[in-house]
Structures are given as C-alpha cells and as structure tokens.
mmCIF file of C-alpha atoms and ligand atoms in Angstrom:
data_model
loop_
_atom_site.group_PDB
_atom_site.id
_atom_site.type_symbol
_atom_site.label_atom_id
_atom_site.label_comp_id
_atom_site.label_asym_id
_atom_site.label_seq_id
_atom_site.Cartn_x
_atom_site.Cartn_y
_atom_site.Cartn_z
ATOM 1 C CA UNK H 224 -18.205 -28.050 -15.052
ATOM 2 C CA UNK H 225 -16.619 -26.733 -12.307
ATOM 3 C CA UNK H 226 -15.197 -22.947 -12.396
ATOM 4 C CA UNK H 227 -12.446 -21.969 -10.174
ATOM 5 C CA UNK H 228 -12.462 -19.115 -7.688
ATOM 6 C CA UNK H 229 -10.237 -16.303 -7.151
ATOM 7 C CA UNK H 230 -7.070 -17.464 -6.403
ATOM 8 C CA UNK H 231 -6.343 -14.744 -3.626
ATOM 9 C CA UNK H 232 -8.886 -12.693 -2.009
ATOM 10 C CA UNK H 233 -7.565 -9.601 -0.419
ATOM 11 C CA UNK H 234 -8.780 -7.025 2.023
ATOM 12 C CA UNK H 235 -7.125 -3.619 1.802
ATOM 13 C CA UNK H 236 -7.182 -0.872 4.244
ATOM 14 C CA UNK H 237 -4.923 1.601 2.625
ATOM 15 C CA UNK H 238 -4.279 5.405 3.045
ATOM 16 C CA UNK H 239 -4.406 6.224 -1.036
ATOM 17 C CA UNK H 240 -1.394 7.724 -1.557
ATOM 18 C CA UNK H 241 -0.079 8.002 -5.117
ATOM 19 C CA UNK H 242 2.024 4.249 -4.227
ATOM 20 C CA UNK H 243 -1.220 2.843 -2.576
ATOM 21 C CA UNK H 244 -3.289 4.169 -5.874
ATOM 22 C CA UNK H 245 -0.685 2.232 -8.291
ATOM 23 C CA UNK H 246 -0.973 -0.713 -6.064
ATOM 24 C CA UNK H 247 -4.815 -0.693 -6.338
ATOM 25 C CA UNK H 248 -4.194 -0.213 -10.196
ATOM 26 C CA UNK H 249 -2.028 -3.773 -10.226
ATOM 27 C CA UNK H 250 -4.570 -5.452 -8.069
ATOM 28 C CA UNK H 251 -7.326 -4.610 -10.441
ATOM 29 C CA UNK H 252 -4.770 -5.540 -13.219
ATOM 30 C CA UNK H 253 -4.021 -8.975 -11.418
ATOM 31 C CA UNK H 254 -5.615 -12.014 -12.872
ATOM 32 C CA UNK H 255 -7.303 -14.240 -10.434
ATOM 33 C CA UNK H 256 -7.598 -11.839 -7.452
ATOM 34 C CA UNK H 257 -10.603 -10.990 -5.670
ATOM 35 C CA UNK H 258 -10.989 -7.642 -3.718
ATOM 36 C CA UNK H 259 -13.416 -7.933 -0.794
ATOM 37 C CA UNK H 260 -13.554 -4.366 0.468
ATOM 38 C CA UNK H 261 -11.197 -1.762 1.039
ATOM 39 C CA UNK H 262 -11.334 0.301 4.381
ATOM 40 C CA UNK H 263 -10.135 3.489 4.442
ATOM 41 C CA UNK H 264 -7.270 5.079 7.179
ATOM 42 C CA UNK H 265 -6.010 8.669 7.416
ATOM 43 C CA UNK H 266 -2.571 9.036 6.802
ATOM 44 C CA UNK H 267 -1.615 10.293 3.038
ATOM 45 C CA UNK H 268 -4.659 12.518 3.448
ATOM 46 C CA UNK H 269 -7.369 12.127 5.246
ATOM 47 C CA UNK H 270 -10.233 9.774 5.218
ATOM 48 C CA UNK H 271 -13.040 10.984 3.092
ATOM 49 C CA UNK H 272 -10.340 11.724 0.602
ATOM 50 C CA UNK H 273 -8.936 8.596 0.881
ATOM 51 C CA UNK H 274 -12.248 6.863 0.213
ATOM 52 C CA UNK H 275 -12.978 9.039 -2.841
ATOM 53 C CA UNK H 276 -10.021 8.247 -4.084
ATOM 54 C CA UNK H 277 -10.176 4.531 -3.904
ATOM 55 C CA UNK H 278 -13.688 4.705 -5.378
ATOM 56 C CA UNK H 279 -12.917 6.795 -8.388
ATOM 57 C CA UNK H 280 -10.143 4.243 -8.967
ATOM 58 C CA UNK H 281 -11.592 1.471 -9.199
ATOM 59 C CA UNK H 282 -14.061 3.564 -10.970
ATOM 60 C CA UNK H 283 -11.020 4.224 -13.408
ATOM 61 C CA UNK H 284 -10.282 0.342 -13.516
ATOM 62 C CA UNK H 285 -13.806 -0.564 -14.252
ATOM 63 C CA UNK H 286 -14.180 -2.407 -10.994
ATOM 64 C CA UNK H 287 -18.068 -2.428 -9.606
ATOM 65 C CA UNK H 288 -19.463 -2.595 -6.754
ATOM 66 C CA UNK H 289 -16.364 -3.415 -4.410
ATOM 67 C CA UNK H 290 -17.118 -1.655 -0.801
ATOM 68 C CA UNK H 291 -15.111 1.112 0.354
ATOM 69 C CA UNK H 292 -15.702 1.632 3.887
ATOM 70 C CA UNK H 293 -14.351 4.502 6.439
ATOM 71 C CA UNK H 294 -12.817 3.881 9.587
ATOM 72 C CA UNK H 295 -10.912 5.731 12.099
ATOM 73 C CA UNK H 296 -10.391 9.613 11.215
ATOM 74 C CA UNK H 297 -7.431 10.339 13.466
ATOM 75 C CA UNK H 298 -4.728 7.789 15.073
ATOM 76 C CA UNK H 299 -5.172 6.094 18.455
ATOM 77 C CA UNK H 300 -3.346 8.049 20.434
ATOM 78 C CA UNK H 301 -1.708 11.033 18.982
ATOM 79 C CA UNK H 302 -2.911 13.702 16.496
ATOM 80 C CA UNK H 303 -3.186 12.997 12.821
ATOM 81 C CA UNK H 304 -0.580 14.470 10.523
ATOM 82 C CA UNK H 305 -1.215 14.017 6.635
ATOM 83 C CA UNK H 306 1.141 14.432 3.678
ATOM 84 C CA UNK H 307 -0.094 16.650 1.099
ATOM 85 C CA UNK H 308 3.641 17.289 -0.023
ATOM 86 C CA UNK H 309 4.518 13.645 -1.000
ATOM 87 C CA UNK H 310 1.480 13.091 -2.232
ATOM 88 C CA UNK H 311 -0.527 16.062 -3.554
ATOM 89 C CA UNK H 312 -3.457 17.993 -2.322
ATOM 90 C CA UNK H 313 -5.828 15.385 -3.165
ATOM 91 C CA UNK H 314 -3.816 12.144 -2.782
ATOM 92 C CA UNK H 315 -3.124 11.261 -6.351
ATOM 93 C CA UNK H 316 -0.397 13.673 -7.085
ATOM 94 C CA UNK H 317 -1.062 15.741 -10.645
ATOM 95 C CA UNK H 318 -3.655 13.304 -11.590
ATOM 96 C CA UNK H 319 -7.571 14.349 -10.957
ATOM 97 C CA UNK H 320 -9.748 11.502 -11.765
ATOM 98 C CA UNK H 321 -14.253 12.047 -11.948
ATOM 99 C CA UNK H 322 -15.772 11.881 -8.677
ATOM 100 C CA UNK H 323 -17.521 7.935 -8.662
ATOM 101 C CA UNK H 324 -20.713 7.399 -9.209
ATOM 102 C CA UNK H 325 -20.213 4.491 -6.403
ATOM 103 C CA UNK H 326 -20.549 6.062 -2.474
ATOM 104 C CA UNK H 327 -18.836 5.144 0.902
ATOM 105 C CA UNK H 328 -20.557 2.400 2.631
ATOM 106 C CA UNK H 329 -22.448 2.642 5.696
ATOM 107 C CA UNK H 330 -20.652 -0.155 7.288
ATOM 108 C CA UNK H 331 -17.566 0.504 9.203
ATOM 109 C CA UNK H 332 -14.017 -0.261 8.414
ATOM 110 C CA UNK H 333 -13.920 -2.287 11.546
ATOM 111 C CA UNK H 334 -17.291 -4.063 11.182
ATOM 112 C CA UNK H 335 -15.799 -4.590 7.663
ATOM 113 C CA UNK H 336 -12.915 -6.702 8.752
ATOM 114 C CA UNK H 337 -14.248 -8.570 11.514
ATOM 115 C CA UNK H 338 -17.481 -9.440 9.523
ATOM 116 C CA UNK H 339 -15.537 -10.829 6.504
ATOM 117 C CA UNK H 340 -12.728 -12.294 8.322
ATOM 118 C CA UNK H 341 -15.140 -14.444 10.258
ATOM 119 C CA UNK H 342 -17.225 -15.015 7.503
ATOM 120 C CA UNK H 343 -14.359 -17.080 5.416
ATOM 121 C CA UNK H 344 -11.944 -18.336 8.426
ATOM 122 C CA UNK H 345 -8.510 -19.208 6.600
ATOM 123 C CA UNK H 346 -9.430 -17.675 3.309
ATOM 124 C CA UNK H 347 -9.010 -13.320 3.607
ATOM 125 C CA UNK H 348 -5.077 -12.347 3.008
ATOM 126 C CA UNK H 349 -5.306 -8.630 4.407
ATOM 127 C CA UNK H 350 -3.290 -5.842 3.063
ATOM 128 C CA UNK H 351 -2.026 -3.194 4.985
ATOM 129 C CA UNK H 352 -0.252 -0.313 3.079
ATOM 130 C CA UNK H 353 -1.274 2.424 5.472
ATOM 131 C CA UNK H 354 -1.272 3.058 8.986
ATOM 132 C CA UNK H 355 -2.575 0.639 11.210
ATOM 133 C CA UNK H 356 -5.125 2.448 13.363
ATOM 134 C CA UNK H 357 -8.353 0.294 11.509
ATOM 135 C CA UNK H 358 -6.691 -2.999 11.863
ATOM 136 C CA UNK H 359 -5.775 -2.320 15.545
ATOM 137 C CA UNK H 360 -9.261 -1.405 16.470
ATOM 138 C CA UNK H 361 -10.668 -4.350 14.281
ATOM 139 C CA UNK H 362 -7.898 -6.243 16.792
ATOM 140 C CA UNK H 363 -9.831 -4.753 19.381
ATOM 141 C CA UNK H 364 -13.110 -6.156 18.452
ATOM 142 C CA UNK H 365 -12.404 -9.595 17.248
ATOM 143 C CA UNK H 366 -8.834 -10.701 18.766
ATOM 144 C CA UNK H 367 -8.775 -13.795 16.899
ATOM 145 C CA UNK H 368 -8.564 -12.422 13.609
ATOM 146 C CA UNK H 369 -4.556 -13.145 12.982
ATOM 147 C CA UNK H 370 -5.715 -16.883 13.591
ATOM 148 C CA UNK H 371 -8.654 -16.565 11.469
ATOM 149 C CA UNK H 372 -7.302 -14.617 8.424
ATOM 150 C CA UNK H 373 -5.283 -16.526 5.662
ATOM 151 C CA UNK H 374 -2.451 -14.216 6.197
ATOM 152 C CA UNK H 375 -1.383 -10.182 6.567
ATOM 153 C CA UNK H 376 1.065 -8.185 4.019
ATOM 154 C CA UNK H 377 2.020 -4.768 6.012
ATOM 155 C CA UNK H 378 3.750 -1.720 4.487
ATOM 156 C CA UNK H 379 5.537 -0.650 7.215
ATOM 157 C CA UNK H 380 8.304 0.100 9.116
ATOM 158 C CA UNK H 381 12.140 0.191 8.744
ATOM 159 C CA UNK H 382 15.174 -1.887 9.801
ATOM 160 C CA UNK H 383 18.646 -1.329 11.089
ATOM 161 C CA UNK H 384 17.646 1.472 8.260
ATOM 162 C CA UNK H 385 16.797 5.120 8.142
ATOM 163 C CA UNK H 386 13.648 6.513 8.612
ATOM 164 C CA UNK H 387 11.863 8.313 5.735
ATOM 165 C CA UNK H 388 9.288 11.081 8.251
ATOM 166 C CA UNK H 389 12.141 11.051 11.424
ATOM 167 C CA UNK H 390 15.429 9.847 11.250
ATOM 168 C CA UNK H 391 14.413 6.263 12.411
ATOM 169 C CA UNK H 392 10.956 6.416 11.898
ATOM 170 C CA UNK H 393 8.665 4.986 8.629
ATOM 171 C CA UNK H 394 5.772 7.163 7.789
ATOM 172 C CA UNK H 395 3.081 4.536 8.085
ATOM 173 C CA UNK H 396 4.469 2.970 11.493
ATOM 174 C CA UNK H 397 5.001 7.136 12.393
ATOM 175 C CA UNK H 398 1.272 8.426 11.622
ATOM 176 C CA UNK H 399 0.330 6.222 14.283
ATOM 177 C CA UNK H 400 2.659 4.245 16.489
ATOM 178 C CA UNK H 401 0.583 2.914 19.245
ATOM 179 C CA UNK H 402 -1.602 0.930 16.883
ATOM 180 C CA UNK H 403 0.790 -0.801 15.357
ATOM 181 C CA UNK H 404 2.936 -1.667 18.331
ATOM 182 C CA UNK H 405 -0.785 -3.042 19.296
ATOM 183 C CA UNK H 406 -1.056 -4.902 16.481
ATOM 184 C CA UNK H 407 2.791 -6.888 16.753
ATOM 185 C CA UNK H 408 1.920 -7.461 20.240
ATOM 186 C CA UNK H 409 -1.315 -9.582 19.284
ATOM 187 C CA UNK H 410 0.796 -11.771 17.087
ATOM 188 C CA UNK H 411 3.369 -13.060 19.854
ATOM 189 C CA UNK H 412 3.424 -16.665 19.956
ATOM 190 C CA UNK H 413 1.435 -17.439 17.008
ATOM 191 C CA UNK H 414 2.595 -19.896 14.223
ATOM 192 C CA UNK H 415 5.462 -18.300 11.392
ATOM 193 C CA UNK H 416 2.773 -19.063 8.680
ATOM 194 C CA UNK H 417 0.537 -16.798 10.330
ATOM 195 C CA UNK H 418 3.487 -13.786 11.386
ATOM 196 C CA UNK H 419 2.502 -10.525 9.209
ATOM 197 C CA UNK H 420 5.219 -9.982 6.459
ATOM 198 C CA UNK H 421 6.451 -7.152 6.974
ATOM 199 C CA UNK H 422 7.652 -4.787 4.040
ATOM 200 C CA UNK H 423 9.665 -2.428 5.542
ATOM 201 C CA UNK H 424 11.506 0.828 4.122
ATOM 202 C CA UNK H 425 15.316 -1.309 3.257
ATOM 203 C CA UNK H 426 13.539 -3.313 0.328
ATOM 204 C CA UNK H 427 10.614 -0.938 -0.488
ATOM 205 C CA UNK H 428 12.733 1.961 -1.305
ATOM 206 C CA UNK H 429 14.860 -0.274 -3.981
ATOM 207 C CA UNK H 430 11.066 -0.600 -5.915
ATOM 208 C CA UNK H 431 12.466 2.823 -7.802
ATOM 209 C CA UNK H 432 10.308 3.919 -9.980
ATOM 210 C CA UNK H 433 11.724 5.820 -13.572
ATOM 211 C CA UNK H 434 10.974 7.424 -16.080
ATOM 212 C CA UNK H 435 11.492 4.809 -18.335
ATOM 213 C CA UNK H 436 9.445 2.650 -16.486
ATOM 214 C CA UNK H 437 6.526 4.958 -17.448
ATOM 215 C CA UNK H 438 7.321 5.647 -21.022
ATOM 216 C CA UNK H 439 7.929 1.639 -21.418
ATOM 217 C CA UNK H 440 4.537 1.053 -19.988
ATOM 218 C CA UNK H 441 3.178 3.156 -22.133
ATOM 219 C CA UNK H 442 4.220 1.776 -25.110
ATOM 220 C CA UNK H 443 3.228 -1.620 -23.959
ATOM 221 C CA UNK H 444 -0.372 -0.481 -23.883
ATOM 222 C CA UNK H 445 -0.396 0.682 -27.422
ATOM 223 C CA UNK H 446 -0.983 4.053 -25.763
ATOM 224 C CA UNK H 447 2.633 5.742 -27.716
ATOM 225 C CA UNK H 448 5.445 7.393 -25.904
ATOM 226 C CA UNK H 449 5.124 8.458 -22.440
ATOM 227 C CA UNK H 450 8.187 10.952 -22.040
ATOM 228 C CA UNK H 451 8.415 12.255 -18.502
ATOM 229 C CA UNK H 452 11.760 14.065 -18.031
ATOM 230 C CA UNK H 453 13.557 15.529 -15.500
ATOM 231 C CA UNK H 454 13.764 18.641 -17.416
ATOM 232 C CA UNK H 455 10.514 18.860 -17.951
ATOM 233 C CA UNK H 456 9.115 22.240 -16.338
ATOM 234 C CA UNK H 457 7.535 20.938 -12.765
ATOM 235 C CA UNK H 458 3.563 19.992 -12.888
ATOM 236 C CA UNK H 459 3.753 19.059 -16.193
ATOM 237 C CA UNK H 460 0.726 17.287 -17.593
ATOM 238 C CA UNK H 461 0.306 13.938 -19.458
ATOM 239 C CA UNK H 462 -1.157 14.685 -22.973
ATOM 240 C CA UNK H 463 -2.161 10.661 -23.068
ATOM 241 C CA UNK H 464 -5.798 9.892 -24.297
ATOM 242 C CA UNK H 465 -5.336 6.910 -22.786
ATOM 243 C CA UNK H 466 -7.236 7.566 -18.525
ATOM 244 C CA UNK H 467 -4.937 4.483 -17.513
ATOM 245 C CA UNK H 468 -1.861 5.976 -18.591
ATOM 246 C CA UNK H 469 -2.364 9.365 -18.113
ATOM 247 C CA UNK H 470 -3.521 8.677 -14.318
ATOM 248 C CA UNK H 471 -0.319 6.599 -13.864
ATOM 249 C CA UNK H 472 1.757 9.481 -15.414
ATOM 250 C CA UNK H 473 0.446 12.498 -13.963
ATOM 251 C CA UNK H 474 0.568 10.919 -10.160
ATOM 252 C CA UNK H 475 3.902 9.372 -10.386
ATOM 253 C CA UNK H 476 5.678 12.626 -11.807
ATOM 254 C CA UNK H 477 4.456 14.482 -8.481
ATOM 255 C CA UNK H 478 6.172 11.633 -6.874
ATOM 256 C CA UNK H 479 8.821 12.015 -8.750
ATOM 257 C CA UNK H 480 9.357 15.526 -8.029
ATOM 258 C CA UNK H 481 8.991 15.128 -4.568
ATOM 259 C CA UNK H 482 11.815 12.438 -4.426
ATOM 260 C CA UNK H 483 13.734 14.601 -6.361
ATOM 261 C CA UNK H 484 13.336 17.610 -3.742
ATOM 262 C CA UNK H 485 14.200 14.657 -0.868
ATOM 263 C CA UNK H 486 17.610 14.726 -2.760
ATOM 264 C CA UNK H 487 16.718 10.989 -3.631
ATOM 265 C CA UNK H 488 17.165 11.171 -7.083
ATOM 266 C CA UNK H 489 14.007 12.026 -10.153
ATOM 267 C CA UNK H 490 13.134 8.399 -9.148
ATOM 268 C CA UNK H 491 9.802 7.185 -6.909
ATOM 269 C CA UNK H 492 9.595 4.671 -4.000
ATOM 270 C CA UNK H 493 6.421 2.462 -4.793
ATOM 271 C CA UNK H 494 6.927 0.879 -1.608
ATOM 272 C CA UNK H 495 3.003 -0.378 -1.504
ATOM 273 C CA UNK H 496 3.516 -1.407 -5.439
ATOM 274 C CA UNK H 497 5.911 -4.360 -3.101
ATOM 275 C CA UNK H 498 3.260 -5.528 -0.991
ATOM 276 C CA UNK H 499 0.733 -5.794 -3.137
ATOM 277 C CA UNK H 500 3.049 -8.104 -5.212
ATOM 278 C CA UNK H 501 4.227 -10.131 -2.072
ATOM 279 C CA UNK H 502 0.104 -10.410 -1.240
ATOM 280 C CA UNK H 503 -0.493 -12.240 -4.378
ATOM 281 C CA UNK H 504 2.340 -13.865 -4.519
ATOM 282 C CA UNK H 505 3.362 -12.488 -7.579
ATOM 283 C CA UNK H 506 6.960 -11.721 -7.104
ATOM 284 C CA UNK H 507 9.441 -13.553 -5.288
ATOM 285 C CA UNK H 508 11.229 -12.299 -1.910
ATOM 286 C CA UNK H 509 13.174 -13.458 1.042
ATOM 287 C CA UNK H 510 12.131 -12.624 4.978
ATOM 288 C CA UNK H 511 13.463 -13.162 8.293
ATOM 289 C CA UNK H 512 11.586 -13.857 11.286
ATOM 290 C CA UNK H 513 11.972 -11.072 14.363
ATOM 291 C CA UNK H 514 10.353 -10.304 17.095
ATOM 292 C CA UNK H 515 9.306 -6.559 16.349
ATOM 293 C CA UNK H 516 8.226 -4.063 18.998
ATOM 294 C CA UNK H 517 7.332 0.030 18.633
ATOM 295 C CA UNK H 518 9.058 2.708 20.479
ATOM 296 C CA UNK H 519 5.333 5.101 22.338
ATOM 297 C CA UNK H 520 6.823 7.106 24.748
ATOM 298 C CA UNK H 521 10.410 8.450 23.452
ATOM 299 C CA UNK H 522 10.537 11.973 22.296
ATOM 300 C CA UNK H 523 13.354 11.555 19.563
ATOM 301 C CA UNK H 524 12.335 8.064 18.585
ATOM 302 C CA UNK H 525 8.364 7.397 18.344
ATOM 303 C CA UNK H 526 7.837 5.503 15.920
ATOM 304 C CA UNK H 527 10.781 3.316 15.379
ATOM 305 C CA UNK H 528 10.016 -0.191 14.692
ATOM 306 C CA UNK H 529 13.137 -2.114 16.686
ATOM 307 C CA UNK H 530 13.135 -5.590 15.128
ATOM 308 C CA UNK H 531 14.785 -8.493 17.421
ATOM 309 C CA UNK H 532 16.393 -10.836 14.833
ATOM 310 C CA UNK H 533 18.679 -12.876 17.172
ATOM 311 C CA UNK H 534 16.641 -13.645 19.852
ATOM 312 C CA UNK H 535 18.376 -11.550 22.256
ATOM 313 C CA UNK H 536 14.886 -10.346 24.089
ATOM 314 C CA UNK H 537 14.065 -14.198 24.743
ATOM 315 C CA UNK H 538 10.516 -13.311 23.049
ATOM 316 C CA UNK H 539 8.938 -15.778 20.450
ATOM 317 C CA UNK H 540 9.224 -14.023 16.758
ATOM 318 C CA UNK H 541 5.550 -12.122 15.132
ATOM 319 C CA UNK H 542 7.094 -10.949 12.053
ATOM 320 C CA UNK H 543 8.436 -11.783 8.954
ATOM 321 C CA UNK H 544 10.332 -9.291 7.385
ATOM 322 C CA UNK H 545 11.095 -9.061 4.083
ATOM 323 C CA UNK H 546 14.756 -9.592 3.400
ATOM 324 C CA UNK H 547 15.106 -9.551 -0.128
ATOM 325 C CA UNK H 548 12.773 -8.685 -3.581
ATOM 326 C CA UNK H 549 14.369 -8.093 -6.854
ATOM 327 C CA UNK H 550 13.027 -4.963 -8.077
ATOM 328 C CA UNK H 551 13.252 -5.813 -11.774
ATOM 329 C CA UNK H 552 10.488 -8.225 -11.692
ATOM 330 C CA UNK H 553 8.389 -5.952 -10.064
ATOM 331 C CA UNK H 554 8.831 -3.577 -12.827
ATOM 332 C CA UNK H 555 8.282 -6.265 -15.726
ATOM 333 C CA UNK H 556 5.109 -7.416 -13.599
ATOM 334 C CA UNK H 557 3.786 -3.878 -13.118
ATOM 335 C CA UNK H 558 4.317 -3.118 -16.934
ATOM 336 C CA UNK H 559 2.684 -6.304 -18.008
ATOM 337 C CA UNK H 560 -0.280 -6.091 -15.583
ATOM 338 C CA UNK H 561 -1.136 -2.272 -16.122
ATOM 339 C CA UNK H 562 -0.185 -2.633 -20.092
ATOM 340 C CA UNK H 563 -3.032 -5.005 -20.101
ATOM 341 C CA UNK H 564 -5.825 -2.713 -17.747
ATOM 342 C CA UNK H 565 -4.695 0.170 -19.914
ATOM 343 C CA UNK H 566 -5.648 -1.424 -23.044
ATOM 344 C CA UNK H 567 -8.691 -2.515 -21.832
ATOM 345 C CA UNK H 568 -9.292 1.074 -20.586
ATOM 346 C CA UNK H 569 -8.783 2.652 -24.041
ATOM 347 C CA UNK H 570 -11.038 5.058 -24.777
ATOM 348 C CA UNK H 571 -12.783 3.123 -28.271
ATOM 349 C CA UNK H 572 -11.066 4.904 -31.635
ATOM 350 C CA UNK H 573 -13.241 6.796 -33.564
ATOM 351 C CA UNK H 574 -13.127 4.740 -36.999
HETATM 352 C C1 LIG U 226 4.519 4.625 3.132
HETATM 353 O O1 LIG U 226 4.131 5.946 3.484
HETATM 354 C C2 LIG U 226 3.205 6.441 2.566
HETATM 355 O O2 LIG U 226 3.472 7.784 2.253
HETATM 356 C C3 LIG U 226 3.242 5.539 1.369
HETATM 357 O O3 LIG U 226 1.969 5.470 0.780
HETATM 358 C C4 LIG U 226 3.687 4.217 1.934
HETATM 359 O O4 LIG U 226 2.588 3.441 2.363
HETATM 360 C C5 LIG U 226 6.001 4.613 2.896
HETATM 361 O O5 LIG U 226 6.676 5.014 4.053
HETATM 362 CA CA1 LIG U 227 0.326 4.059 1.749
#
C-alpha cells in the first residue's frame, strides 16, 4: 500500500497580523498541505509577539508540534516600525487566544530555511506574507536557495497602484525595503518557473472581506449566525462558543474597523488570505513577468516597488506578478475550508 504525501509543503515566515493569522487558519484548514516551520519577522508587531501568536494558533487549529522559530528583530537597514492600529495591540485584533503550551524553538529563522531548503532540494514552496528581512538574511547564508526551493509566494508590494503605509509604498515592502530589493536582485536571470509570484496591493486589496462573509461562515460550521454590523458599537465581542469562529470574528471586526477609519469602506483586505491560496494552488490567478527593483535611498519614495513590465531597463524579468484572482472563489474556498476546521474545533455538546 502506498500512502501519498502532502501535496504542498510550505514554509512560512509571516509577521501575524490579523490577514497572516486567517491565512494560517486556511492552511491548517487545507487538505493535503504540510507546514514545515514558520519563522517569525517583525512587522505587524514585533517578534516574540508574532511567534506567540502563530503558536497559540495553531494551538487553536489543533496543529502539534510544527516549529516556530524567531529571526531578525528589527529590519536590515532602517528602524522597525510596527502596526498596532491595523492590527491590534497584540496582533490578532479583538481576539485573545491561551498562551500555547508549545515554545519558540531554539533554532533560528535563518538556520530554519537554509536547513530545510537544502534538506528537500525542489520540494519547499516558501511563503512570504511579511517583510522580507529573514528571507534576505537566509539569502545571505545559502544563495542558492531560489534554485533549490520548489517555488516562493510573496505578499508584497504594489503596482502602477497606490501605496497603503506612503503614497507609493506597500507596508510589507515599506517595513523593510533594503531586504527585499536584496531579495529581487538574487533572482535576476533565473528561470520564470522559479521567479517569486508576487501578490502585490492591486489584486490583494479586491480579497474584501464582509460581513456576510463572516456570518455565512458561520453558519456553514453549524456554529449559528455570526452578525457583525457596521452599527454595531466599536470593540464589540463575538458571543460564539464556537474558538474557530469567534477567533475569526473578533480579529476581523478590528480589521474591519480600521478599514472603515482608512475611509475604505466596513470591509477588510485579506491580502495574505491571496497568497496562501496562490501557494497551494488553490485558487486560480493570472501574472505577468517584470523585472522588479526597490527604491533605498529616496526620501519621498522608499519603499516603492517599480516593476519593469516592458522591458524597457534591458534586464532579464525575477518576478511574476499577479495580474488577476477572482475574489469570489477565494471567499467560497475560505468558507468551505474554515467551515470544516471550525467544526472540527467545536467545543463537544453537553448531551
Ligand atoms: C500587508 O501588510 C500587513 O499589514 C498585512 O499583514 C499584509 O501582509 C499588506 O500590505
Ligand atoms: Ca502580513
């Protein structure tokens, strides 16, 4: 008898982030994918908090023993900003989940990556849905890991498109810049299967989260009615017995709210929701090759990822960027996938 193996395996270095923590929650959700670590950058919050959060997570999922390893505390180059008012004091919006039983591991982030990646050449997709500092020093060390990993899925960056922390500048591209302009540099020349696909602020920002989208989810996961309202009185709390749901529901309505003060709309980007989905190739979506450089040194525009999509800097292309995803079947997929954790997350009824 033979038994088949995961059909993706993923390493995450995230910055968790109410988007990263719903991402986690689908990955945990996601039938056939194996998580290999998860390293830990500051950028939503800071580090520790970053790893406590992914560990009480998966904690919440009823993942074991999946390593969560620091890395870098601060960027590269310039000093570390954090977002407490997108994301909440703690990361995870309204929602307060038990401190794990699991710790941090000794190892880190960067030994993490560069261990594992070499350890299965061609098999580790990595996912990227915080800044880049970790994977840029992991660059550092082991310079053939773009060759040697499967593929990369970045959240990052933004396009011939506004900026969402400067006027041109993406938050995770933003925290810190001179990684990731090191780490488009190290994939010039390398073949398009390999380029990094690049989900950038133009598609991630049409992933809008509702109300509805809650409530339905809800529902789905036998859990009742989920109503989150825009007239509800701000920092509401979910009532739901059900951890899943009630995790889902109290994070996303801080989102929500903060969109809402953004003048966006009571609506929430789940921009690393997207590429999770595009690492497991999950969802469908559209990219376009470019070659894609980061502005260091400009006062107004650090941070701003300039994509080359016509060739005009006669430089071979080290990105894909995502062109197109269809945000409905991101929703049905997210719905199905936590509906299912969340039922098997149910606290057992009292008969
Ligand atoms: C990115 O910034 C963070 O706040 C989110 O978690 C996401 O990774 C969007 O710009
Ligand atoms: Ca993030």
């Amino acid at each position: 008898m033979t038994t088949a193996g995961p059909r993706v395996r993923l390493l995450l270095d995230v910055d968790t982030g109410i988007d990263d923590a719903v991402a986690l929650l689908y990955l945990m959700a996601t039938p056939g994918v194996a998580l290999e670590a998860i390293t830990c950058t500051a950028g939503n919050v800071g580090a520790a908090q970053v790893a406590a959060n992914n560990l009480a997570l998966l904690e919440l999922g009823g993942w074991k023993g999946v390593e969560v390893a620091l890395g870098s505390e601060v960027p590269l180059e310039v000093p570390l900003v954090t977002t407490e008012e997108t994301h909440g004091d703690q990361g995870l919006g309204y929602a307060v989940l038990p401190v794990a039983r699991q710790e941090v591991s000794p190892r880190h982030a960067v030994d993490v990556w560069v261990e594992t990646v070499r350890a299965h050449p061609g098999q580790i997709t990595g996912l990227i849905t915080g800044p880049l500092t970790n994977f840029a020093l992991a660059l550092r060390a082991e310079p053939r890991l773009p060759e040697l990993l499967r593929g990369l899925v970045i959240m990052g960056g933004a396009f011939n498109y506004p900026g969402n922390t400067t006027p041109v500048a993406e938050w995770n591209i933003s925290v810190d810049p001179h990684a990731a302009r090191e780490v488009f540099a190290a994939y010039r020349g390398l073949p398009e299967e390999k380029l990094p696909v690049v989900c950038a602020l133009e598609t991630t920002e049409r992933i809008e989260c509702r109300p509805d989208h809650i409530d339905t989810l809800s529902r789905a996961a036998g859990a009742g009615g989920e109503p989150v309202s825009p007239d509800d009185a701000v920092g509401t709390r979910s009532a739901n017995p059900n951890p899943v749901i009630a995790c889902v529901s109290d994070a996303l309505r801080f989102y929500l709210e903060f969109h809402r003060r953004q003048n966006q709309g009571y609506v929430a980007h789940l921009h690393d929701l997207f590429a999770a989905m595009a690492a497991t190739g999950e969802v469908g979506f559209t990219t376009r090759l470019a070659t894609v450089d980061v502005e260091v040194s400009s006062r107004l525009t650090i941070g701003q990822t300039v994509g080359d999509f016509a060739g005009l800097w006669n430089q071979p292309p080290n990105a894909r960027v995502v062109s197109g995803n269809d945000p409905e079947e991101c929703f049905d997929l997210l719905i199905l996938r936590l509906a299912e954790l969340a039922r098997k997350r149910a606290p057992a009824s009292r008969g």
